Coordinates of C-alpha atoms in Angstrom, one line a residue:
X22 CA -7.7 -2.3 37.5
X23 CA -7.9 0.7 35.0
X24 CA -8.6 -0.3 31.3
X25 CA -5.6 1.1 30.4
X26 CA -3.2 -0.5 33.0
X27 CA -4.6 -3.5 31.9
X28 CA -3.5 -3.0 28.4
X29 CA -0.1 -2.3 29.3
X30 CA 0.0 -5.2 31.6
X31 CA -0.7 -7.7 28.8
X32 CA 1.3 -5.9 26.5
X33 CA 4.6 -6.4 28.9
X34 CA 3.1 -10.3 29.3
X35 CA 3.6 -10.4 25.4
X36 CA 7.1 -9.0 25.3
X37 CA 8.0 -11.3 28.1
X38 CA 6.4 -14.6 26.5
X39 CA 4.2 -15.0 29.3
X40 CA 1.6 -14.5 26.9
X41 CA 2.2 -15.9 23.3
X42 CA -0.4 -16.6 20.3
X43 CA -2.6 -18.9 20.0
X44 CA -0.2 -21.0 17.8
X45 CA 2.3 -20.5 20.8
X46 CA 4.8 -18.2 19.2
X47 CA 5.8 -15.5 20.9
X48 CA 5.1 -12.1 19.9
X49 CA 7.9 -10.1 18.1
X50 CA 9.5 -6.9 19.5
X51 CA 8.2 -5.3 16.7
X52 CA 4.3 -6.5 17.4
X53 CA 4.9 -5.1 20.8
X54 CA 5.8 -2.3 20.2
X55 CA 3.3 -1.8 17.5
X56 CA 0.3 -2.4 20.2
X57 CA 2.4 -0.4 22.6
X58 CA 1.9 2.8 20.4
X59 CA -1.6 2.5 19.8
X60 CA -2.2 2.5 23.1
X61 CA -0.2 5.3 24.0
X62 CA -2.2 7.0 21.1
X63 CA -5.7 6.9 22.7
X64 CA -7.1 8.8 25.3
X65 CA -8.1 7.2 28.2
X66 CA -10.6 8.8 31.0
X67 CA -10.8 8.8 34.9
X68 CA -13.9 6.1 34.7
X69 CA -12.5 4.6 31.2
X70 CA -14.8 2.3 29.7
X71 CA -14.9 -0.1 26.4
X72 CA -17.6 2.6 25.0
X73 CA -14.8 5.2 25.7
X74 CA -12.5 3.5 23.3
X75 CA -15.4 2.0 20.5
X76 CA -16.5 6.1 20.4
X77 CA -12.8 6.9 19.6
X78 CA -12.3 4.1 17.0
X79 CA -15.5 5.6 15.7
X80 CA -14.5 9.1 15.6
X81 CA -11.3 7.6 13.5
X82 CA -13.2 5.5 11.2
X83 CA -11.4 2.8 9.0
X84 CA -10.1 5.2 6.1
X85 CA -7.4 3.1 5.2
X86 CA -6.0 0.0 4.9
X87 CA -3.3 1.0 7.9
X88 CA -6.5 2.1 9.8
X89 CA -8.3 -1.2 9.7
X90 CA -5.2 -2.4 10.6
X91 CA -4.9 0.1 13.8
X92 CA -8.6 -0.8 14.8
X93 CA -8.5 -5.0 14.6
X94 CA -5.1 -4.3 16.5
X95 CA -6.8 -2.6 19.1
X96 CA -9.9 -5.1 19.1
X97 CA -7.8 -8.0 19.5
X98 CA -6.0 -6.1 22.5
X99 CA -9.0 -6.0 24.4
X100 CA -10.1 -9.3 23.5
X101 CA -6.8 -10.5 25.3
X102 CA -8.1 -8.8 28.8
X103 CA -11.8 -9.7 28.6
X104 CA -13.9 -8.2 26.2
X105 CA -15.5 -9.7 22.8
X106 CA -14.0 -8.8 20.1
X107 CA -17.6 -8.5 18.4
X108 CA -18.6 -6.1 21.1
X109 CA -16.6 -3.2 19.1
X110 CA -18.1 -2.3 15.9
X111 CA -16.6 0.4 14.1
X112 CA -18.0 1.5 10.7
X113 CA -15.5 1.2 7.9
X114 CA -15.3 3.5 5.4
X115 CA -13.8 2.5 1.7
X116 CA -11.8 5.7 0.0
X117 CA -11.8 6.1 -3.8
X118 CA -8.9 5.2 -5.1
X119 CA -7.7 6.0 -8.5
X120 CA -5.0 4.2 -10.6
X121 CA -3.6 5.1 -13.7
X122 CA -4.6 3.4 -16.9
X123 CA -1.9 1.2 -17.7
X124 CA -2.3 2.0 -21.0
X125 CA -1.7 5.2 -20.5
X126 CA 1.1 4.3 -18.7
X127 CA 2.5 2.6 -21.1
X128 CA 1.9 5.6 -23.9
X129 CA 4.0 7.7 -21.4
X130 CA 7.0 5.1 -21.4
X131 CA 6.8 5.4 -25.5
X132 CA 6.8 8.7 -25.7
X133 CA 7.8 10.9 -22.3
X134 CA 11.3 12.4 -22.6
X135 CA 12.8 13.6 -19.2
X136 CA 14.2 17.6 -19.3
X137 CA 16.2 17.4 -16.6
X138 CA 18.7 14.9 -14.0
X139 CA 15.7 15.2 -11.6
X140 CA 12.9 14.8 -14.0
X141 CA 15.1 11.5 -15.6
X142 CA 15.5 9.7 -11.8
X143 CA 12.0 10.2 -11.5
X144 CA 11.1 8.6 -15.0
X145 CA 12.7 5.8 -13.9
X146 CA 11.6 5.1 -10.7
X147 CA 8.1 5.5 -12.2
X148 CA 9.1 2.7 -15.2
X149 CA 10.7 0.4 -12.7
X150 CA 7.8 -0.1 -10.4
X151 CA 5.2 -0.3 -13.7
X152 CA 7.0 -3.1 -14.9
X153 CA 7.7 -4.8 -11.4
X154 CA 5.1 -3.6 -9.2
X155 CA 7.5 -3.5 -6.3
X156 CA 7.2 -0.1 -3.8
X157 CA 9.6 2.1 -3.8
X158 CA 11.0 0.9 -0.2
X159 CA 12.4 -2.2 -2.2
X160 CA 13.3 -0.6 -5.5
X161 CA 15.8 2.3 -3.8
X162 CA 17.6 -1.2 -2.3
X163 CA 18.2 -2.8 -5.6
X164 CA 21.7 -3.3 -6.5
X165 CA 23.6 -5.5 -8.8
X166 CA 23.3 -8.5 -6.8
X167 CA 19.8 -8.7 -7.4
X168 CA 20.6 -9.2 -11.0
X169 CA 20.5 -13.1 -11.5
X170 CA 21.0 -13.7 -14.7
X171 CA 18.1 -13.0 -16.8
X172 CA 15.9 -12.0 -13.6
X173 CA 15.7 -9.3 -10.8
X174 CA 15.2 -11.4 -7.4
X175 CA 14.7 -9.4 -4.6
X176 CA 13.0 -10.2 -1.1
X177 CA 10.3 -7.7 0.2
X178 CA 10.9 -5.3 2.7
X179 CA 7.2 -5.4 4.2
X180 CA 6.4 -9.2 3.9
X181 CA 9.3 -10.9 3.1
X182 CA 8.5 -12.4 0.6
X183 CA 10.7 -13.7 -1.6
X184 CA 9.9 -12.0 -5.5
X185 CA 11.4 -13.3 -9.2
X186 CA 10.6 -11.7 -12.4
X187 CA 12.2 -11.6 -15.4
X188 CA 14.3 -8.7 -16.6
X189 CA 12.8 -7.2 -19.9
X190 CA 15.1 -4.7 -22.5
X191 CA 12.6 -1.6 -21.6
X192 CA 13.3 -2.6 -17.5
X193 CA 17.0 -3.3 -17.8
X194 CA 17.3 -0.1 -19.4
X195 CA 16.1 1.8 -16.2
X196 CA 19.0 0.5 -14.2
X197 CA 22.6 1.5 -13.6
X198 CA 25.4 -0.2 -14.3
X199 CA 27.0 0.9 -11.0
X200 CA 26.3 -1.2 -8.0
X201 CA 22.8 1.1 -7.4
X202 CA 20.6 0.1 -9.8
X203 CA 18.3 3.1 -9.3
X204 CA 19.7 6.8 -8.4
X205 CA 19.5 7.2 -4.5
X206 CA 16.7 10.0 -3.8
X207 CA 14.7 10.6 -0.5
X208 CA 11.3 9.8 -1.3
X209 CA 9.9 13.1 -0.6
X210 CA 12.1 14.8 -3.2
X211 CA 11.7 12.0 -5.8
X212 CA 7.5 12.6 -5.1
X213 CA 8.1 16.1 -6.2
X214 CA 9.2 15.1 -9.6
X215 CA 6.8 12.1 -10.1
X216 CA 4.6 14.5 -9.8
X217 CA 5.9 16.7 -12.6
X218 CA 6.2 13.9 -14.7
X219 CA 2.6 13.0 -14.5
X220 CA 1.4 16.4 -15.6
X221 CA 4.0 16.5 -18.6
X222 CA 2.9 13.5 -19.4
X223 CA -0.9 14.3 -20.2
X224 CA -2.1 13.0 -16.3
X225 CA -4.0 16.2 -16.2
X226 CA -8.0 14.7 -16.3
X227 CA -10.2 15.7 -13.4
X228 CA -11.1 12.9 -10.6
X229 CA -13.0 13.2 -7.3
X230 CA -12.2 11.3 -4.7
X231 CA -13.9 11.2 -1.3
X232 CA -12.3 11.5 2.2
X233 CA -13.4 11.1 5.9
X234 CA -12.1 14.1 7.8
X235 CA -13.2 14.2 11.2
X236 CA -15.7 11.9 11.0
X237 CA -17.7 13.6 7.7
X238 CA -17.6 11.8 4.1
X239 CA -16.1 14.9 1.8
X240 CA -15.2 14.8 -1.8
X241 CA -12.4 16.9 -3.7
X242 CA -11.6 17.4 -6.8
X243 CA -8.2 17.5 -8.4
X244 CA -6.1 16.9 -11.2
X245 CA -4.3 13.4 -12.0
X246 CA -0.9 14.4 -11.3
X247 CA -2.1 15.9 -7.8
X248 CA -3.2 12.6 -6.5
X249 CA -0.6 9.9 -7.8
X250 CA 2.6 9.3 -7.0
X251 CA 4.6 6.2 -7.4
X252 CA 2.5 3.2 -5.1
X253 CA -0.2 3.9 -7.5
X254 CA 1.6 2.7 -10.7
X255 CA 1.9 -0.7 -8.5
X256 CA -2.1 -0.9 -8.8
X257 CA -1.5 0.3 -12.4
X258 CA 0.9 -2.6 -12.8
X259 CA -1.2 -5.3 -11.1
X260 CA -4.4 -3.6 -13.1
X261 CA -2.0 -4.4 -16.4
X262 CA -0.9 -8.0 -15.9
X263 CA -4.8 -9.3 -14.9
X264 CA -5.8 -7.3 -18.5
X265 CA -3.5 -9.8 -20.2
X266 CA -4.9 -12.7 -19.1
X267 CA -2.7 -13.8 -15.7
X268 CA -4.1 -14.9 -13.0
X269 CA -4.6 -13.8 -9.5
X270 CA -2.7 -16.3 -8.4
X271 CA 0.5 -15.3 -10.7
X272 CA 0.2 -11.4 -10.0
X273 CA 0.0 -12.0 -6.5
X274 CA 3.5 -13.9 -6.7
X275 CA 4.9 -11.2 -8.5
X276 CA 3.5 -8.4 -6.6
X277 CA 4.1 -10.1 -3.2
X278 CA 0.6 -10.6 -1.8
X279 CA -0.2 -13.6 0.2
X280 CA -2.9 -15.5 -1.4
X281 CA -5.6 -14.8 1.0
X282 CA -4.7 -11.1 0.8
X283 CA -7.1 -8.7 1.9
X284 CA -5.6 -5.6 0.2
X285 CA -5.2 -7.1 -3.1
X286 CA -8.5 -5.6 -4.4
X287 CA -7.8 -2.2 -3.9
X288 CA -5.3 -2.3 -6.4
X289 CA -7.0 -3.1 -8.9
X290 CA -9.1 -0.7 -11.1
X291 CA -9.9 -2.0 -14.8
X292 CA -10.3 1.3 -17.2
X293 CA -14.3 1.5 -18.7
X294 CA -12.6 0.4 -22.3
X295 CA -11.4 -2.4 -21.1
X296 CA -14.5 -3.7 -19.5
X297 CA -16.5 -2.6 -22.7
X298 CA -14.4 -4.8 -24.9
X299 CA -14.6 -7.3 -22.1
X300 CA -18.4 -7.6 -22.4
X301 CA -18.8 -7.3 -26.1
X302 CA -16.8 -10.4 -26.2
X303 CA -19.0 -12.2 -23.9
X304 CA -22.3 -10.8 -25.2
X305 CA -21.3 -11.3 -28.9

């Protein structure tokens, strides 16, 4: 049987619970259809071999989080049909990431006065998810019911998980009093104006970060403003609340990271003054 006929057939056994996990749940529609796609996505030859697919998954590399993701996905498919998982080795390649200082961030909330409707939405998107680290999926959702009290409670859109934090005067003053608490803007169009904001707000600094584009390691250079948008003031948030002494343990409840995440660390990028003051204090 063809390798890829046998990946369909197992995927169909999945959605049928003929085949479940190894804790004997059945797989979601979603999961299925998730493996379904990837499969549609490679190219499979006459004579198709596991080589075949290990040279594509090469070719592709492991970029990003959602590309690791793609590739263990894949791994685990074909460990379901026969072969070891171990027998696919793909190298994985870690991107530079940038995150804004969050004291920088924090001199922009101070000081950064919005010129326009546009330039204001955006402003406050960019505050909201600073000061809660939430993604901008689960911020557009927030309405007044998520207002308990003295906290915003809200459950994540991605993991589900259940997030409390309390509502401070410089948050509660990014929100609405009508039943949105944030303006309803498509992302794309919001982006543009993040973007703008950055740049007026002094994010204009020089940074190279490197890329793997078609299997080569390149590096760019660009401007601040160029590269963030608003996921990275979630890094700069999670960054902020380690600085001031919380744990891993509490940012990751607040953030919504399981506590054996694997993507926690990426967030995470402590500015060179920090560290300096860091290590004079422990080498005193």
């Amino acid at each position: 049987m063809k390798l890829k006929t046998r990946l369909t057939k197992t995927i169909q056994e999945m959605k049928t619970g003929e085949l479940t996990r190894k804790n004997g749940f059945p797989y979601s529609q979603k999961t299925c259809k998730f493996y379904s796609d990837i499969i549609n996505s490679l190219r499979f030859k006459e004579k198709d071999t596991l080589r075949d697919i290990q040279d594509q998954l090469q070719k592709r590399g492991a970029s990003s989080v959602t590309e690791r993701n793609y590739i263990n996905s894949v791994k685990i498919l074909l460990e379901k049909i026969g072969f070891e998982y171990k027998d696919i080795k793909v190298k994985v390649f870690e991107p530079t990431i940038h995150i804004p200082d969050p004291d920088r961030v924090w001199e922009m909330i101070k000081n950064f006065k919005p010129e326009s409707k546009q330039e204001s939405w955006a402003f406050r998107y960019m505050v909201a998810e600073f000061l809660t680290s939430a993604r901008y999926k689960d911020l557009s959702k927030l309405n007044q019911s998520n207002i308990q009290g003295e906290y915003l409670v809200y459950q994540q859109t991605k993991t589900g998980k259940k997030v409390t934090i309390p509502i401070t005067e410089t948050l509660r003053n990014q929100f609405s009093e009508t039943d949105n608490l944030l303006p309803k803007i498509p992302y794309s169009s919001l982006l543009r104006y993040v973007k703008l904001v950055y740049k007026k707000a002094g994010f204009t600094r020089d940074i190279s970060t490197t890329k793997m584009v078609s299997g080569q390691l390149i590096t760019i250079t660009m401007k601040e403003y160029e590269a963030f948008g608003t996921h990275r003031l979630r890094g700069s948030a999670i960054t902020g609340m380690l600085q001031t002494g919380m744990t891993e343990r509490e940012v990751k409840q607040i953030s919504g990271h399981s506590p054996m995440s694997n993507s926690f660390s990426r967030y995470v990028e402590f500015s060179q003054n920090h560290m300096n003051e860091k290590y004079k204090s422990f080498a005193r």
